[in-house]
Structure formats: structure tokens, C-alpha cells
PDB file of C-alpha atoms in Angstrom:
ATOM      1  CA  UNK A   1      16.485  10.164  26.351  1.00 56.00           C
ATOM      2  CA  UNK A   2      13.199   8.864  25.943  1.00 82.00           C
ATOM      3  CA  UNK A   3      11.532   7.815  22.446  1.00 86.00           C
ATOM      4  CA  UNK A   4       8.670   8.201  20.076  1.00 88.00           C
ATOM      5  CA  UNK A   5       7.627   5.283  17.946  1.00 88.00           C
ATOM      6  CA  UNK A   6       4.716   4.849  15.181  1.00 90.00           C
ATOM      7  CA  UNK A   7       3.981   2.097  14.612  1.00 92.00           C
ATOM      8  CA  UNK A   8       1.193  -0.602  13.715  1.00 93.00           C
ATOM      9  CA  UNK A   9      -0.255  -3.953  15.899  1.00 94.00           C
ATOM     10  CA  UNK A  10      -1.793  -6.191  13.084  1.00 94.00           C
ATOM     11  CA  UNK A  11      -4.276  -8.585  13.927  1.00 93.00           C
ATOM     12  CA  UNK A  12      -7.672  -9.093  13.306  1.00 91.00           C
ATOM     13  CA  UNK A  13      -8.422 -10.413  16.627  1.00 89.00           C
ATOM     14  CA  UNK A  14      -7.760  -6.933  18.150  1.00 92.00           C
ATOM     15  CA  UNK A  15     -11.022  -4.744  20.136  1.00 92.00           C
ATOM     16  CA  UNK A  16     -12.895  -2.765  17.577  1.00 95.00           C
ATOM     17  CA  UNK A  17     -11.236  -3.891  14.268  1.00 96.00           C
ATOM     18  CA  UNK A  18     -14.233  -5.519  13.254  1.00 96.00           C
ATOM     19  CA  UNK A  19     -15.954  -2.468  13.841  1.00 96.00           C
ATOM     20  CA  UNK A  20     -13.479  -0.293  11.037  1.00 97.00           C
ATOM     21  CA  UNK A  21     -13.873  -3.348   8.893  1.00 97.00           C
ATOM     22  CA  UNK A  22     -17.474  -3.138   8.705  1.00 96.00           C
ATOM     23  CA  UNK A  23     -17.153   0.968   7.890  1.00 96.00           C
ATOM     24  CA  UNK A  24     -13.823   1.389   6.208  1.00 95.00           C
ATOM     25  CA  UNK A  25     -14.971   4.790   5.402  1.00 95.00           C
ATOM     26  CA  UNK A  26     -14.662   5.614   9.120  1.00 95.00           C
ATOM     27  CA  UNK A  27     -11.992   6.764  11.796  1.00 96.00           C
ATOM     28  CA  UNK A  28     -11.514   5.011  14.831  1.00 96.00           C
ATOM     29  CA  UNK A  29      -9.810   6.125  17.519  1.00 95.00           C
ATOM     30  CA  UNK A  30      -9.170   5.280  20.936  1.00 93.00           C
ATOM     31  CA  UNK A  31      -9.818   7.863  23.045  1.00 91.00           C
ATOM     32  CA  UNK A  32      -9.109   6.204  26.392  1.00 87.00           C
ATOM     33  CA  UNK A  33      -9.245   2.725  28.483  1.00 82.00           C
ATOM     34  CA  UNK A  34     -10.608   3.410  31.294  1.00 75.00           C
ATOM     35  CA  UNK A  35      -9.993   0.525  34.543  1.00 68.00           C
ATOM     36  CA  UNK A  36     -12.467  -1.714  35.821  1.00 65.00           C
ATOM     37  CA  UNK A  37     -11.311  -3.882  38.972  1.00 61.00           C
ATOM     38  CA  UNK A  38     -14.189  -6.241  38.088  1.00 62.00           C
ATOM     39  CA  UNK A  39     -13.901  -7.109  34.355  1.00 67.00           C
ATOM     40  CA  UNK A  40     -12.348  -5.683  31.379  1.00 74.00           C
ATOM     41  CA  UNK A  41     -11.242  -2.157  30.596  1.00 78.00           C
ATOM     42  CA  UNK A  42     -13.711   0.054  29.161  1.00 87.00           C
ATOM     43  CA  UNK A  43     -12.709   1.951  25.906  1.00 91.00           C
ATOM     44  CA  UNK A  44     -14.225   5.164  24.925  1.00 93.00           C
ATOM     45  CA  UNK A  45     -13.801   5.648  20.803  1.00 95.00           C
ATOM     46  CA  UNK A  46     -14.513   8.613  18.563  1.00 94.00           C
ATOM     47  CA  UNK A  47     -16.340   7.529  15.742  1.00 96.00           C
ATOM     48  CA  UNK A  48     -16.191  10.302  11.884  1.00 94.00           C
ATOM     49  CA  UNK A  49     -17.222   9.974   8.408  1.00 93.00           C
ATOM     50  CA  UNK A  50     -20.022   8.139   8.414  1.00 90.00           C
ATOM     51  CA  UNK A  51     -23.161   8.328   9.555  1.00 90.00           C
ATOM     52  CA  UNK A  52     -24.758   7.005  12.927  1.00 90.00           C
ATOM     53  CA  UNK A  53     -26.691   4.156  11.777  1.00 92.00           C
ATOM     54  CA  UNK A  54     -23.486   2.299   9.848  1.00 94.00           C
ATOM     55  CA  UNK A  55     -21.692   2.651  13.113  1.00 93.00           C
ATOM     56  CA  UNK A  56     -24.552   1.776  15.545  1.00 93.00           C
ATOM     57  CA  UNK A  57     -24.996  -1.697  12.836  1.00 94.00           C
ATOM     58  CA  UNK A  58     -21.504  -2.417  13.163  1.00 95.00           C
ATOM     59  CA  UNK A  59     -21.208  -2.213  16.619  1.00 95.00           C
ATOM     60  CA  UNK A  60     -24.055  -4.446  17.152  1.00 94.00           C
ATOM     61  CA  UNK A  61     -22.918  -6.926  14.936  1.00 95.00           C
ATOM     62  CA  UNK A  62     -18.811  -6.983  16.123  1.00 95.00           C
ATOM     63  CA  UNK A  63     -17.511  -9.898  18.041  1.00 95.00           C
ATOM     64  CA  UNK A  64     -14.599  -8.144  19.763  1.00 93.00           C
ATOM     65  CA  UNK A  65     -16.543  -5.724  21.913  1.00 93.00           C
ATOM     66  CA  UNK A  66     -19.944  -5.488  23.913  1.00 90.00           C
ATOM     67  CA  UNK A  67     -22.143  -3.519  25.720  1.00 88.00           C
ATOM     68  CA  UNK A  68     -21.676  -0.533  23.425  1.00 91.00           C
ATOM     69  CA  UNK A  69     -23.035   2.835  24.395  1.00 93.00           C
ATOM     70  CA  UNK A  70     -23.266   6.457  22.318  1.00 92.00           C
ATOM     71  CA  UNK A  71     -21.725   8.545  25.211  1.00 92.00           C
ATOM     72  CA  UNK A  72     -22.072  12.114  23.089  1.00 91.00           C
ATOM     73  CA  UNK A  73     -22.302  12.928  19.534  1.00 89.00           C
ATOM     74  CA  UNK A  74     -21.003  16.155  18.893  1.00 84.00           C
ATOM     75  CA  UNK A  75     -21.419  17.369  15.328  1.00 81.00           C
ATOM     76  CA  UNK A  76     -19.960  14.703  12.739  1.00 86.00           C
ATOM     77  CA  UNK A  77     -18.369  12.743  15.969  1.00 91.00           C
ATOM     78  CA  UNK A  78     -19.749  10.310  18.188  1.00 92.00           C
ATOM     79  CA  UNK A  79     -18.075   8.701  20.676  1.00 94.00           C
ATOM     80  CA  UNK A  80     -18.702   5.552  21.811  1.00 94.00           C
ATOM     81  CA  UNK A  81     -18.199   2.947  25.733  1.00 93.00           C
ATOM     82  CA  UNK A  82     -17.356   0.047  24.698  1.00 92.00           C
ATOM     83  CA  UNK A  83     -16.187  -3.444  26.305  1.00 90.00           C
ATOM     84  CA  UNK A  84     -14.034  -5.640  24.996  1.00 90.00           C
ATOM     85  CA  UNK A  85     -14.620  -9.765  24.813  1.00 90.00           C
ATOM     86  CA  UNK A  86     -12.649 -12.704  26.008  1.00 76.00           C
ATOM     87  CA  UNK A  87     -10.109 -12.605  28.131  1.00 69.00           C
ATOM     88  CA  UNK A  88      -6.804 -10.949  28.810  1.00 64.00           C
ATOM     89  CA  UNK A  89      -3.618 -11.794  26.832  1.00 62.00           C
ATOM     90  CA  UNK A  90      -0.598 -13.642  28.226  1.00 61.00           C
ATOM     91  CA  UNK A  91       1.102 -12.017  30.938  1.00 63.00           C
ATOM     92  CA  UNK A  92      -1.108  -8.263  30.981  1.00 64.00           C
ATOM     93  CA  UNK A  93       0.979  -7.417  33.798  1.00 64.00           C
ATOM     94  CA  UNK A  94       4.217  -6.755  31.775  1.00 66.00           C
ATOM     95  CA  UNK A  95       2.535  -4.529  29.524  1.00 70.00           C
ATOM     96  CA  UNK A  96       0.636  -2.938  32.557  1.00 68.00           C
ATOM     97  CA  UNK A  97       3.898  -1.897  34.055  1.00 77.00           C
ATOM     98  CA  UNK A  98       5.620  -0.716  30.775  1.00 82.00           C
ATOM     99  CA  UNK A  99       7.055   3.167  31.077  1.00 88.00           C
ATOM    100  CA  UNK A 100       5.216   4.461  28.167  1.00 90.00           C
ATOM    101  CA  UNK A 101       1.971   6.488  27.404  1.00 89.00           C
ATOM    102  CA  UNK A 102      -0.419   5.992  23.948  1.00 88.00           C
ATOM    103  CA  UNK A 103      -0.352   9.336  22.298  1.00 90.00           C
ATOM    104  CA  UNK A 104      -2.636   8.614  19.659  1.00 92.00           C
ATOM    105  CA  UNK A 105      -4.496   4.890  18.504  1.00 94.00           C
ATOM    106  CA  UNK A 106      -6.335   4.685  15.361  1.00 96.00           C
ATOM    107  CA  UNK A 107      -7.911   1.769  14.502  1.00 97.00           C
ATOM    108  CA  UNK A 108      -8.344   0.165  10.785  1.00 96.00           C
ATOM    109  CA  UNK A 109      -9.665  -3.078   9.129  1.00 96.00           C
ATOM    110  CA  UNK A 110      -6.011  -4.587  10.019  1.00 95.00           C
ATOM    111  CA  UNK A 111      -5.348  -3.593  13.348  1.00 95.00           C
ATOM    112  CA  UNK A 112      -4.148  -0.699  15.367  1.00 96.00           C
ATOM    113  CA  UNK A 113      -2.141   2.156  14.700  1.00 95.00           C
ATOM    114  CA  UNK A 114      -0.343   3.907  17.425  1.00 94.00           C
ATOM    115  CA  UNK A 115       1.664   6.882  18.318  1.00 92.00           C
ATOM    116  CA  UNK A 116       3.535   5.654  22.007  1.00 92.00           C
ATOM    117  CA  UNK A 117       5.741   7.630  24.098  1.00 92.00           C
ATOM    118  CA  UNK A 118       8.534   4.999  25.934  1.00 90.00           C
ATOM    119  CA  UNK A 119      11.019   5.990  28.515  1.00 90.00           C
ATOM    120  CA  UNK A 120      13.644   4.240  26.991  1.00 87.00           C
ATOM    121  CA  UNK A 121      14.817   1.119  24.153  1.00 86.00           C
ATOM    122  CA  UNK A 122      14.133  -1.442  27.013  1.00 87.00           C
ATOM    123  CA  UNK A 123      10.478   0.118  27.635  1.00 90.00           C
ATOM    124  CA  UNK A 124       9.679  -0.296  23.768  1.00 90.00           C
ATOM    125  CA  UNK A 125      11.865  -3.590  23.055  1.00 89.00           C
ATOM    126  CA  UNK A 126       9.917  -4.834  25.730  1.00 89.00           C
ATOM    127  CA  UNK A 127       6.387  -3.439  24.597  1.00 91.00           C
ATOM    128  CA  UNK A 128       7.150  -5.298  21.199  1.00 90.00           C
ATOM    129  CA  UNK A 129       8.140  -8.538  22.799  1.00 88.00           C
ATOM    130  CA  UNK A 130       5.046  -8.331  24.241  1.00 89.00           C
ATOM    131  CA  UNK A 131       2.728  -8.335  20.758  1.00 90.00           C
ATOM    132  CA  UNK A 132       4.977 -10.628  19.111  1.00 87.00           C
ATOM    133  CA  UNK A 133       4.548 -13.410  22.201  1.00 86.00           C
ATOM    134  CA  UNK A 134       0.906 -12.874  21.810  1.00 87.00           C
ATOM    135  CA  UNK A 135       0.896 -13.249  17.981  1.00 88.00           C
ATOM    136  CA  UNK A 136       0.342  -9.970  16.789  1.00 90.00           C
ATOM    137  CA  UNK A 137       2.109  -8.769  14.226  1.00 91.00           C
ATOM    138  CA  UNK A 138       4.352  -5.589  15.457  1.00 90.00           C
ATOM    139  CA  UNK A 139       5.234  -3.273  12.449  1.00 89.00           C
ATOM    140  CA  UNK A 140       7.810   0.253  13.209  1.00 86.00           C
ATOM    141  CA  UNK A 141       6.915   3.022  11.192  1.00 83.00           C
ATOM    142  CA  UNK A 142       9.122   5.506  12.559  1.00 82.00           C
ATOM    143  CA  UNK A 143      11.410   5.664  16.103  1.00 81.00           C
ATOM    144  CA  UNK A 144      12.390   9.051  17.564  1.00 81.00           C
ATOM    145  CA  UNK A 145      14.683   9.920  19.856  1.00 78.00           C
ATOM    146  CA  UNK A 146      12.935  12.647  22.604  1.00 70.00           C
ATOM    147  CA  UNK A 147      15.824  15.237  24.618  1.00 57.00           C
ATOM    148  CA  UNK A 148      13.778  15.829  27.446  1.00 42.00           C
ATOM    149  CA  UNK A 149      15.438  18.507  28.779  1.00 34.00           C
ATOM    150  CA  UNK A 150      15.221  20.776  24.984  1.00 35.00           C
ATOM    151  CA  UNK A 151      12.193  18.958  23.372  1.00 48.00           C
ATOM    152  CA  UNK A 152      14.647  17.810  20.109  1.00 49.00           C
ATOM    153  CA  UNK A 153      14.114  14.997  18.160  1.00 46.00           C
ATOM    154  CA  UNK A 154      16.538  12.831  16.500  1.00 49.00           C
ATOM    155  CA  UNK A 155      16.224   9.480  14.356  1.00 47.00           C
ATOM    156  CA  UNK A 156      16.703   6.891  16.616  1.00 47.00           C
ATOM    157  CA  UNK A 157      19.865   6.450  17.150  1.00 41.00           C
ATOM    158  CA  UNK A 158      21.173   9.989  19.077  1.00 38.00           C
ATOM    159  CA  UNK A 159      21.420  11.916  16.153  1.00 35.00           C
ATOM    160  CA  UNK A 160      20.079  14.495  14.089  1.00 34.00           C
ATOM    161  CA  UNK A 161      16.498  17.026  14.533  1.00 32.00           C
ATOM    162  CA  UNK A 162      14.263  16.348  11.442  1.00 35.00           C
ATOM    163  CA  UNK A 163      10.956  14.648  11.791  1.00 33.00           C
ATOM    164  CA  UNK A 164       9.925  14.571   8.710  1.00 35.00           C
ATOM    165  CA  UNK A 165      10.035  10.917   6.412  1.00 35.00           C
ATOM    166  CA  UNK A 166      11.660   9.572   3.570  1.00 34.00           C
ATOM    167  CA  UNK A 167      10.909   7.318   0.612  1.00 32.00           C
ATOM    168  CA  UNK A 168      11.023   4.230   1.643  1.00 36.00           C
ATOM    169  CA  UNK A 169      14.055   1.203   1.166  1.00 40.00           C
ATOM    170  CA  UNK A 170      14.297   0.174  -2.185  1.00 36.00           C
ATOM    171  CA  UNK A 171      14.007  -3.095  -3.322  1.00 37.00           C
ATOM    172  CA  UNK A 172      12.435  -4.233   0.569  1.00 41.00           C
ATOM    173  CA  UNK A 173       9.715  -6.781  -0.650  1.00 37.00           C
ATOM    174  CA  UNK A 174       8.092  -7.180   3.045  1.00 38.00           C
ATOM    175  CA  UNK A 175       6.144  -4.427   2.659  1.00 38.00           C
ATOM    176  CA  UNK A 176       4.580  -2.405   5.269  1.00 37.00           C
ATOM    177  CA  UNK A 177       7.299   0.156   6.776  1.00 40.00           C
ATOM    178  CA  UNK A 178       8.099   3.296   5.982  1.00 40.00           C
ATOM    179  CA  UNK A 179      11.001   5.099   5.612  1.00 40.00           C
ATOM    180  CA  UNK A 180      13.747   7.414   8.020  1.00 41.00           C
ATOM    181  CA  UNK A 181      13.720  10.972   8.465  1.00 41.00           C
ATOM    182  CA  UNK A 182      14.426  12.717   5.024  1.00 36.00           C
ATOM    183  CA  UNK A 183      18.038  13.905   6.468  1.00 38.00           C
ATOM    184  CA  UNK A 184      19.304  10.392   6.682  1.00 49.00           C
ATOM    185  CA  UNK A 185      19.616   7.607   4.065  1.00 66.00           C
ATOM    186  CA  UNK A 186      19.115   4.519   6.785  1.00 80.00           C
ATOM    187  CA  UNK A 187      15.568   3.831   7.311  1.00 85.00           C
ATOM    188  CA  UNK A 188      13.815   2.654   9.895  1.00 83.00           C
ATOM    189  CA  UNK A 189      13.374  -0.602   9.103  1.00 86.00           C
ATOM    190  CA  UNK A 190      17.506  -0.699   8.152  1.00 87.00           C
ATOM    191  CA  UNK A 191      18.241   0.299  12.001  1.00 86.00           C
ATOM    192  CA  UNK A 192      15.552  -2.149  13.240  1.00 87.00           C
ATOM    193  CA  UNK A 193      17.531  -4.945  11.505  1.00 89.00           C
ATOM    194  CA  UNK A 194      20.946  -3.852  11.848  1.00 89.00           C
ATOM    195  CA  UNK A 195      20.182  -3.281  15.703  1.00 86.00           C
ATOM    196  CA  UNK A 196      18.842  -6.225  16.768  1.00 88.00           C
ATOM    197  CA  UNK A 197      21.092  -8.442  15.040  1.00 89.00           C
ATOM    198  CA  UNK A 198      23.942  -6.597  16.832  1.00 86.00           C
ATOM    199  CA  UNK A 199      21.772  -8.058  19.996  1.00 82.00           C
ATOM    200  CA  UNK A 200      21.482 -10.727  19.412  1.00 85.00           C
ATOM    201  CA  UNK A 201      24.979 -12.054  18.588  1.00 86.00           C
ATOM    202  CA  UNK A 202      24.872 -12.039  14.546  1.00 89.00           C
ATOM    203  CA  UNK A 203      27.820  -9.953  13.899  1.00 88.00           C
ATOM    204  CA  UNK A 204      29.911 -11.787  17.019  1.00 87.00           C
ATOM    205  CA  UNK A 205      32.954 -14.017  15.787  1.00 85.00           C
ATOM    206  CA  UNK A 206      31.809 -16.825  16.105  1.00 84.00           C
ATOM    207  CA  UNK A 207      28.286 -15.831  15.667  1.00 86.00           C
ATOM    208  CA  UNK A 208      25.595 -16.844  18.546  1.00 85.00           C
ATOM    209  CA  UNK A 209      22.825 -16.188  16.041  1.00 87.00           C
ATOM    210  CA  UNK A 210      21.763 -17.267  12.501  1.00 90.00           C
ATOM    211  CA  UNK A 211      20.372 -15.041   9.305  1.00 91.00           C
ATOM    212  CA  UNK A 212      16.947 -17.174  10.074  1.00 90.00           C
ATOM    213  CA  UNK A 213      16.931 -16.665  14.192  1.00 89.00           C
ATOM    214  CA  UNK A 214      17.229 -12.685  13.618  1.00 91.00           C
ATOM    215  CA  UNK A 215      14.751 -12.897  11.141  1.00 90.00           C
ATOM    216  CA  UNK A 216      12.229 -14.582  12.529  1.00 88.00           C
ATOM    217  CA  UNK A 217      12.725 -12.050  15.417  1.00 86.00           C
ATOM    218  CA  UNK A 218      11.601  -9.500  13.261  1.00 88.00           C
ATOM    219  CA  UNK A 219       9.209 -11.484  11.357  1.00 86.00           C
ATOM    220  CA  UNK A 220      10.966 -10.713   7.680  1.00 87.00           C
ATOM    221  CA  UNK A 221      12.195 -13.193   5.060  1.00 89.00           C
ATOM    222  CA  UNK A 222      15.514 -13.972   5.689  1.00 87.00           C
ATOM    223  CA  UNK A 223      16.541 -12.482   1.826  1.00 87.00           C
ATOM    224  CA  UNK A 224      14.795  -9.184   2.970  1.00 88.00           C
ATOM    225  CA  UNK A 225      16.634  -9.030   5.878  1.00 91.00           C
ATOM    226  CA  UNK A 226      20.003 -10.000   4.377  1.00 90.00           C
ATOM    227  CA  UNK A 227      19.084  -7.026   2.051  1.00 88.00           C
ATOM    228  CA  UNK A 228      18.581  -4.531   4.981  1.00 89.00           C
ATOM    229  CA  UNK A 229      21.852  -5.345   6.689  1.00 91.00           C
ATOM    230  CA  UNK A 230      23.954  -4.610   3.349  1.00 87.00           C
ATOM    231  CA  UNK A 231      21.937  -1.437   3.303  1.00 86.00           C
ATOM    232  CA  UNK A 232      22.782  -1.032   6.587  1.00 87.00           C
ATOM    233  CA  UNK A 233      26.426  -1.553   6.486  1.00 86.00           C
ATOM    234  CA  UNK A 234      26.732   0.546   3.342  1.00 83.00           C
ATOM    235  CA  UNK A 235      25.677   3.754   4.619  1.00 80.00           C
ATOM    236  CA  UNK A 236      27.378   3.126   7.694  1.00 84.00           C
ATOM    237  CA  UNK A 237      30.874   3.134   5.689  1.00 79.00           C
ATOM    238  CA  UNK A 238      29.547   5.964   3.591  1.00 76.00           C
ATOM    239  CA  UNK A 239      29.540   7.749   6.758  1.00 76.00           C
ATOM    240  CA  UNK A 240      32.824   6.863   8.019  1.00 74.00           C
ATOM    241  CA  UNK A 241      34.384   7.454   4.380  1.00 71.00           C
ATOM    242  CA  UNK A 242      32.754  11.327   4.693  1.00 70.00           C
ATOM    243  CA  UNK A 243      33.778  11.501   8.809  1.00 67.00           C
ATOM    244  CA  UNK A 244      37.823  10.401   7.753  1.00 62.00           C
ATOM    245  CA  UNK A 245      38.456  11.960   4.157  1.00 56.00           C
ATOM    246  CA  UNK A 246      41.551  10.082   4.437  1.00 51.00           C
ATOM    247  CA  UNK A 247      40.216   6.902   3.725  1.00 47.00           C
ATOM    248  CA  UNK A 248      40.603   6.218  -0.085  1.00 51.00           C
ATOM    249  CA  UNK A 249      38.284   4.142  -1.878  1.00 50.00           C
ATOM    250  CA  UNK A 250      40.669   0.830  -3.850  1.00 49.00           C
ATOM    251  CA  UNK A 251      41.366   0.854  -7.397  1.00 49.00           C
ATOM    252  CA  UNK A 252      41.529  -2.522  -8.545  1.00 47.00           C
TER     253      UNK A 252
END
């Protein structure tokens, strides 16, 4: 079962973000990094909505990328070979050999926004581990589970088909993730939380992690995140109330 995940890479160190900064009014998206044994990757970028001289300014005036070139411009698109400056992040290799493919990467003023493919949890757990250790900011959107074999989707955790989203979790004051699939009242953001602090020892008697160590793993407040988890745990005994109707609710 492999998995789809939106999701944003905030940082304003990032190739090209200066470039979308400079013409908000644009889309940016990454086309394709193409290899180069001798130096850094070459991106090609589609460039619409807005006109060639903004773009060719704010190319030549970006700090994250060099040695731009206009490789075509076909009707209100241009794309763009660009290079990227300074030098790898911290250990390239793990993220070189990570089972997943980039579907779609848009860039904006805050970073990158990206549609990956991953083989499996592991392949995206460790795809995130590897942002956070470099210091970007790693923000789900949405996680999908994939059946290969009948092209299905589900919500992330094995069940369900819709794709479509929510409205968001009420009363979450971190901002910046959306909601689950309309068909289920856990979001996102809800399973992120409850998930990882099932990893990493939170609910274990006695517990092997703190409120603040899970939260700082996902880089939330820990009230936010205490917040989540009720969430979390109430619509998972909503669902077992609905799966065994013979569970009564007490009357005090």
C-alpha cells in the first residue's frame, strides 16, 4: 500500500523562492532536476502570469539560483535552467535513496509545495525527518493511502475511497493544515498527532515520551497538540460506540 501526501517545505532558504517572492503574481513549478556528476542539479521551472521581463529581473537578482537560462517560451509559459547555490544539505544521500517520486512542486514566497508519491510510512516518515533535521519546516496537507493493485484511495489509515477535503480542525491555533477527506471527522493533522505519539511511547504506561518531546516532533505548541489528541481520541470512541451499539453512554 503505497501513499500520497501534500504537503508544504517552508523555508525561505529553499532554490527559487526568492524568485516567487519577487513575482507573487506568478506560478512556479518544478518541472524536473536534472543530475550533474560535477556540481549541483539543474532544475528546469515553468514560469505563468506574468510577463517575461518581471521574471527575467527576478531571476537575475535571486540569491538561491544561478546561471539561469529561458529554455522555450511557449505562449504565456516560459520555462526556465536554472542552478541552484551553496552546497548540499546534511546527509543528501538519505533523501537520494528515498522510495518516492515528486508528482507535482509548486513553488511560493514561503517555500515549496509538493504532491509526492512514497512506497510506504517509513519512505515518507523518513522523507520528513529529513526536512525537519535540516530546519525546514515540514507541513501535511493531506496523506492518502494508494491500493496498487485497484488504484483506490483511502485516508491514511486503510480506510475509506473519498479524496475530496474537509473543513479544517476547529479551534487548532497552529495554523497551516488542512483538513481530512470530507467522509471522515479526523483530520489530517489529528492522525499526524495521534500517530506519532503512539510512536513514540506517549500513550505507553509508564510513558517513554512527554506532551513537549511529541510536540516538538511535530513542531506544534504543546496546548495545540494536547487539543488534537482529545480530538483524536474522541472520534475514535465515537467510532467504537457506532461499531458496538451495545456500549451505552453513563448517566450520572
Amino acid at each position: 500500500m503505497g501513499l500520497i501526501a501534500d504537503f508544504r517545505v517552508l523555508s525561505d532558504g529553499l532554490p527559487l523562492v526568492d524568485v516567487a517572492a519577487a513575482v507573487p503574481e506568478a506560478t512556479l513549478r518544478v518541472e524536473s532536476m536534472q543530475g550533474n556528476p560535477s556540481g549541483p542539479p539543474a532544475f528546469v521551472v515553468s514560469v505563468t502570469g506574468v510577463d517575461s521581463d518581471a521574471v527575467d529581473a527576478a531571476f537575475t537578482r535571486a540569491s538561491s539560483v544561478t546561471d539561469h537560462s529561458l529554455v522555450v517560451a511557449d505562449g504565456s509559459t516560459r520555462r526556465y535552467r536554472c542552478h541552484p547555490t551553496g552546497g548540499p544539505p546534511d546527509d543528501l544521500e538519505t533523501l537520494a535513496d528515498n522510495e518516492s517520486i515528486a508528482d507535482e512542486t509548486t513553488v511560493t514566497p514561503e517555500g515549496w509545495a509538493e504532491r509526492r508519491w512514497f512506497a510506504d510510512r517509513g519512505a515518507f516518515d523518513a522523507y520528513r525527518s529529513f526536512c525537519r533535521e535540516n530546519d525546514l519546516t515540514f507541513r501535511l496537507d493531506r496523506l492518502l493511502d494508494v491500493d496498487r493493485a485497484t488504484g483506490g484511495t483511502g485516508n491514511g489509515n486503510g480506510t475509506g475511497t473519498g479524496t475530496g477535503s474537509g473543513t479544517g480542525d476547529s479551534g487548532d491555533t497552529t495554523g497551516g493544515e488542512t483538513a481530512a477527506p470530507a467522509h471522515t471527522a479526523m483530520t489530517d493533522a489529528q492522525r499526524e498527532a495521534l500517530v506519532t505519539a503512539h510512536e513514540m511511547g506517549y500513550f505507553d504506561v509508564p510513558r517513554n515520551a512527554t506532551l513537549a518531546d511529541v510536540a516538538d516532533e511535530l513542531g506544534v505548541a504543546p496546548p495545540s497538540l494536547s487539543e488534537r489528541l482529545r480530538r483524536a481520541q474522541s472520534h475514535l470512541v465515537g467510532r467504537l460506540r457506532a461499531a458496538e451499539g451495545d456500549i451505552k453512554p453513563r448517566i450520572d
